[in-house]
PDB file of C-alpha atoms and ligand atoms in Angstrom:
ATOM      1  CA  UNK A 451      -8.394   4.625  30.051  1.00  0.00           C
ATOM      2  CA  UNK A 452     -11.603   5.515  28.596  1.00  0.00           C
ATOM      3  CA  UNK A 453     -13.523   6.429  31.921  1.00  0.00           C
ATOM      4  CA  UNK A 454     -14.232  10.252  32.486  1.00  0.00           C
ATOM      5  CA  UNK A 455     -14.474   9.835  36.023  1.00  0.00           C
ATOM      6  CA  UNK A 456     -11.239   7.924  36.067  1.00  0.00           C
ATOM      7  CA  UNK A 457      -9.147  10.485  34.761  1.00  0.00           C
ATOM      8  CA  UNK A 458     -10.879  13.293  36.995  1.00  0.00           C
ATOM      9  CA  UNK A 459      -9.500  11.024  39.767  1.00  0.00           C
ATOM     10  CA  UNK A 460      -6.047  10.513  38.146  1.00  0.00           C
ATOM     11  CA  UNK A 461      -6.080  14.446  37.706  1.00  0.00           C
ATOM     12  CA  UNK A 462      -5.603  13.952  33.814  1.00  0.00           C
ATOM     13  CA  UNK A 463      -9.038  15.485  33.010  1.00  0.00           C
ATOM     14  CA  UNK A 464      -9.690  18.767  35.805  1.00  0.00           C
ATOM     15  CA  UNK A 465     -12.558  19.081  38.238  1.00  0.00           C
ATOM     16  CA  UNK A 466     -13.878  21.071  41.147  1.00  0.00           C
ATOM     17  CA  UNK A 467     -12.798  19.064  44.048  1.00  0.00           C
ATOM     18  CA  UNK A 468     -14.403  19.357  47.237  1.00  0.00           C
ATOM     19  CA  UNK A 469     -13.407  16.290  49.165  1.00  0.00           C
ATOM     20  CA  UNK A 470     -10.681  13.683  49.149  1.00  0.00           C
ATOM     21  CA  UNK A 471      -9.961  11.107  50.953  1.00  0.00           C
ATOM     22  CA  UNK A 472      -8.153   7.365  50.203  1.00  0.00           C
ATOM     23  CA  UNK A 473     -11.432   6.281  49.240  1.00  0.00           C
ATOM     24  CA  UNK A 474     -13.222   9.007  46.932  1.00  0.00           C
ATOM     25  CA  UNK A 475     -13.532  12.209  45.683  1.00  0.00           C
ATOM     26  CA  UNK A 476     -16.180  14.812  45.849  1.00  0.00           C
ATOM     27  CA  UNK A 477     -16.632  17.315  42.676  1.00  0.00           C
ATOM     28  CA  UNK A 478     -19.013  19.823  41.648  1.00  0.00           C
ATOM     29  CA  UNK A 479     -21.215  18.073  38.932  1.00  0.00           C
ATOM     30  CA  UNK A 480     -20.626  19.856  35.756  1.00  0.00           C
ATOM     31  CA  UNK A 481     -24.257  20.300  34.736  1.00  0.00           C
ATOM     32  CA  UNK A 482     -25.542  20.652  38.000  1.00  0.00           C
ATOM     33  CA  UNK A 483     -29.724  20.105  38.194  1.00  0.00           C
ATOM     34  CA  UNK A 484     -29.850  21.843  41.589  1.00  0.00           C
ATOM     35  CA  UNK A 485     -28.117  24.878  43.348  1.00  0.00           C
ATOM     36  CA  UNK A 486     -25.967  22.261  44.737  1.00  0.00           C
ATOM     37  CA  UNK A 487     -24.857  19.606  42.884  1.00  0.00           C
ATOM     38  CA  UNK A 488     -22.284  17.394  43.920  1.00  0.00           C
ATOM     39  CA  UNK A 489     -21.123  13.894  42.722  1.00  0.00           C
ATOM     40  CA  UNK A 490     -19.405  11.450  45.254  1.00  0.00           C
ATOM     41  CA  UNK A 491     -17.303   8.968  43.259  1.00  0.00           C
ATOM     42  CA  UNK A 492     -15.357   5.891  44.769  1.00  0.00           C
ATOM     43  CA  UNK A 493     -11.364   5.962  43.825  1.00  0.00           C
ATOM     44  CA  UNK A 494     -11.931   2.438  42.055  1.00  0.00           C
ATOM     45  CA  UNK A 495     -13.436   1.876  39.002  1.00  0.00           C
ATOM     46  CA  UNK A 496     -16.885   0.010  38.855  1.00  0.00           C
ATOM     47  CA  UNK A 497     -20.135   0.526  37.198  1.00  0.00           C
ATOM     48  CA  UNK A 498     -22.998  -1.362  39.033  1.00  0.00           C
ATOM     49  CA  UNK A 499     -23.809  -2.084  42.655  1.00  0.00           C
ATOM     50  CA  UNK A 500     -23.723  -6.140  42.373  1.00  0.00           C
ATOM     51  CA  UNK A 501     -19.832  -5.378  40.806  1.00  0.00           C
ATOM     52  CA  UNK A 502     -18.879  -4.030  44.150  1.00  0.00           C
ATOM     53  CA  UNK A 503     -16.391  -6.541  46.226  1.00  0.00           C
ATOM     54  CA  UNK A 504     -17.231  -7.173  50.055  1.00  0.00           C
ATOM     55  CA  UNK A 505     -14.450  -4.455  50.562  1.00  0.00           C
ATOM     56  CA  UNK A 506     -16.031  -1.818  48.296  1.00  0.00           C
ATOM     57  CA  UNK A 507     -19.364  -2.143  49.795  1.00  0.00           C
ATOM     58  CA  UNK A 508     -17.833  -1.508  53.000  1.00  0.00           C
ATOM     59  CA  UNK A 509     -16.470   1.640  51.213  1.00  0.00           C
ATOM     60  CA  UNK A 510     -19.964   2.596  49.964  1.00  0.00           C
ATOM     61  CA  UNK A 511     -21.339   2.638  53.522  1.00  0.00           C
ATOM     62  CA  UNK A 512     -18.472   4.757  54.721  1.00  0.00           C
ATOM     63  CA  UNK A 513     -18.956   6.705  51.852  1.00  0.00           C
ATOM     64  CA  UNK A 514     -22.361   7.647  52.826  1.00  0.00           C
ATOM     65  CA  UNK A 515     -22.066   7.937  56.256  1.00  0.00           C
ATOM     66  CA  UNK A 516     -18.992  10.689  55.167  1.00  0.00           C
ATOM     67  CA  UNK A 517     -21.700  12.601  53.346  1.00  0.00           C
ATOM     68  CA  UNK A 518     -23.759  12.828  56.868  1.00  0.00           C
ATOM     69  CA  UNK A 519     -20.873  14.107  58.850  1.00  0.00           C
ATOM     70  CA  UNK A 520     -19.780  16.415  55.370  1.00  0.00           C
ATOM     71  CA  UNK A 521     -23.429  17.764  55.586  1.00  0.00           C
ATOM     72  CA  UNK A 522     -22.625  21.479  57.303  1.00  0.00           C
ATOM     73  CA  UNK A 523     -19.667  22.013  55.666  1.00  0.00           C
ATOM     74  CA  UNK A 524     -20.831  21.196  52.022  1.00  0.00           C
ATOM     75  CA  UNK A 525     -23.884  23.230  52.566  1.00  0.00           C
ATOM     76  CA  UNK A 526     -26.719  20.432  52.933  1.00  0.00           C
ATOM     77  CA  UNK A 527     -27.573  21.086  56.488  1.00  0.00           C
ATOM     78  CA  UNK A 528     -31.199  21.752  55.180  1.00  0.00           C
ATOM     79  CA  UNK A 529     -31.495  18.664  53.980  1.00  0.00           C
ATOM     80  CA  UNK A 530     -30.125  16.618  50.291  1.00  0.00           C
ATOM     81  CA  UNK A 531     -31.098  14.077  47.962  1.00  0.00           C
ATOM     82  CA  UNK A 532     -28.594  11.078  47.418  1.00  0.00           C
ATOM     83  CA  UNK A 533     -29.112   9.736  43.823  1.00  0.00           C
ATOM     84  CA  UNK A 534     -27.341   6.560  42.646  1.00  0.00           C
ATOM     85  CA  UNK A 535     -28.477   6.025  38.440  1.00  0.00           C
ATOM     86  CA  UNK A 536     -28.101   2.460  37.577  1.00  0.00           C
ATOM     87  CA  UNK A 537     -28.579   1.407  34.126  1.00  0.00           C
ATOM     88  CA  UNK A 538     -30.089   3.110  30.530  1.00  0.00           C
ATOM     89  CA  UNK A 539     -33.425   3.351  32.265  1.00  0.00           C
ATOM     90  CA  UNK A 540     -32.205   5.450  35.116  1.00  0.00           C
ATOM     91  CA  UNK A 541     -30.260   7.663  32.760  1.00  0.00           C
ATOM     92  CA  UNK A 542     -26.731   6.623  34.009  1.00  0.00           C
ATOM     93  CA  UNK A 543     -24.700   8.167  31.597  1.00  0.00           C
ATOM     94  CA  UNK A 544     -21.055   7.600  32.984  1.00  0.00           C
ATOM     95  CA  UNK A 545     -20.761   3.807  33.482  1.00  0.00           C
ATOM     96  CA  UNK A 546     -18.264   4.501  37.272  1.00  0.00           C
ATOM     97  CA  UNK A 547     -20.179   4.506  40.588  1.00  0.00           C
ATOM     98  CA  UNK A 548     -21.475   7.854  41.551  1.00  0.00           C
ATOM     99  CA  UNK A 549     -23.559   8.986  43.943  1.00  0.00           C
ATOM    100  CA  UNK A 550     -25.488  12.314  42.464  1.00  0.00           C
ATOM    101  CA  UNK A 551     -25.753  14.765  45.999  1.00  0.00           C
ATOM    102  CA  UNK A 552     -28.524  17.483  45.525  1.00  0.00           C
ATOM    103  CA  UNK A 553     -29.347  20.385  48.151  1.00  0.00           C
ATOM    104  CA  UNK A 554     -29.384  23.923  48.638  1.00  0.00           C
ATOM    105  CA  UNK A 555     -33.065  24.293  47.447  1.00  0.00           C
ATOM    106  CA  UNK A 556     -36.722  22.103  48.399  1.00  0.00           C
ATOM    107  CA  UNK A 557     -36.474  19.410  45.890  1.00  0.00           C
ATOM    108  CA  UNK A 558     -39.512  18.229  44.145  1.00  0.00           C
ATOM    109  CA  UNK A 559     -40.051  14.561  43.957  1.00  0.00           C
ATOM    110  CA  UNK A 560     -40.961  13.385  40.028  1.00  0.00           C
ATOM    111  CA  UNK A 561     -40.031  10.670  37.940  1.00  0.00           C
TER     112      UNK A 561
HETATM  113  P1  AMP B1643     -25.278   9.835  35.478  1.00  0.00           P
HETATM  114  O1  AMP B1643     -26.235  10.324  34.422  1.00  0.00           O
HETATM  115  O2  AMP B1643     -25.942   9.373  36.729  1.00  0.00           O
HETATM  116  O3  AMP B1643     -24.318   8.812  34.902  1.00  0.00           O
HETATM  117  O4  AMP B1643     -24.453  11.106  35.917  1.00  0.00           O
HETATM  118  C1  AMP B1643     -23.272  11.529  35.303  1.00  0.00           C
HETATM  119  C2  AMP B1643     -23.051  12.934  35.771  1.00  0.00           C
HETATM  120  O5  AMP B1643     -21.702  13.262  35.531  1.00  0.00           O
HETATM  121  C3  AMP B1643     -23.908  13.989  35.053  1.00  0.00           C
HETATM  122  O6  AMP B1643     -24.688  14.702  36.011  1.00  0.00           O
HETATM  123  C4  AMP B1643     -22.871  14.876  34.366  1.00  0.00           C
HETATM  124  O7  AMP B1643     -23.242  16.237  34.372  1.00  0.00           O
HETATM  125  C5  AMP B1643     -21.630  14.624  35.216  1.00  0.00           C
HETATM  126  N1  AMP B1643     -20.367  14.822  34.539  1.00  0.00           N
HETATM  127  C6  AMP B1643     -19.968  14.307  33.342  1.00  0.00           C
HETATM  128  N2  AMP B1643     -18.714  14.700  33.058  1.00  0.00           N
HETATM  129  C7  AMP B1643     -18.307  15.471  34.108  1.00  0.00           C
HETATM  130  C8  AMP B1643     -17.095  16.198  34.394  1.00  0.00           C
HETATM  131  N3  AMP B1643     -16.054  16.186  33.559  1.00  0.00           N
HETATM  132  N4  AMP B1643     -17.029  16.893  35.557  1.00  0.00           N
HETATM  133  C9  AMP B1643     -18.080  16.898  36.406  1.00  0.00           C
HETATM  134  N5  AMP B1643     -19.235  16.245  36.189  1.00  0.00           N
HETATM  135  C10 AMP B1643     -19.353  15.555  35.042  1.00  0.00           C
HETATM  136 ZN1   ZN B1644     -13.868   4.760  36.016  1.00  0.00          ZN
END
């Protein structure tokens, strides 16, 4: 198993867990770009959107929709910025679904 985000879900590599559920997990990003930095990663292993089976998408939406009701007790209730990088261009660097979660400060909006 070569996938980092893999073995933080097997346990084999440790990580700051947050949230579990059958689904996904919720860790502290490790290099966190924002006072709160969170990444929301589904249980099974694919890289890109289009890979996603009818079932998984169905995941995804629950996934997000778990953020909303999440929101008070991870500390977004001010408002946060979901981030999903898809491809070289966009920087994604770990090739395993993850949704970046930033809050806990204004965010500026650049590219
Ligand atoms: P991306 O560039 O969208 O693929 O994001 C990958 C993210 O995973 C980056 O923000 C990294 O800081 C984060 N990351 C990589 N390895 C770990 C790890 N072992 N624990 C927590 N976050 C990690
Ligand atoms: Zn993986």
């Amino acid at each position: 198993m070569e996938c980092v985000f893999c073995k933080i879900i097997e346990g084999i590599i440790p990580s700051e867990k947050v949230y579990e559920d059958e689904n996904c997990v919720i860790i502290k990003d490790i290099e966190p770009i924002a006072p709160i930095h969170y990444l929301m990663i589904p249980k099974k292993h694919y890289a890109y959107l289009e890979e996603a089976s009818v079932s998984e998408a169905m995941e995804l939406s629950f996934m997000l929709n778990k953020i909303g009701q999440l929101k008070d007790e991870l500390g977004l209730g001010n408002g946060y910025r979901l981030i999903i990088n898809q491809g070289d261009d966009a920087g994604q660097t770990v090739k395993h679904l993850h949704i970046h979660i930033l809050a806990g400060k204004k965010l500026n909006w650049e590219v």
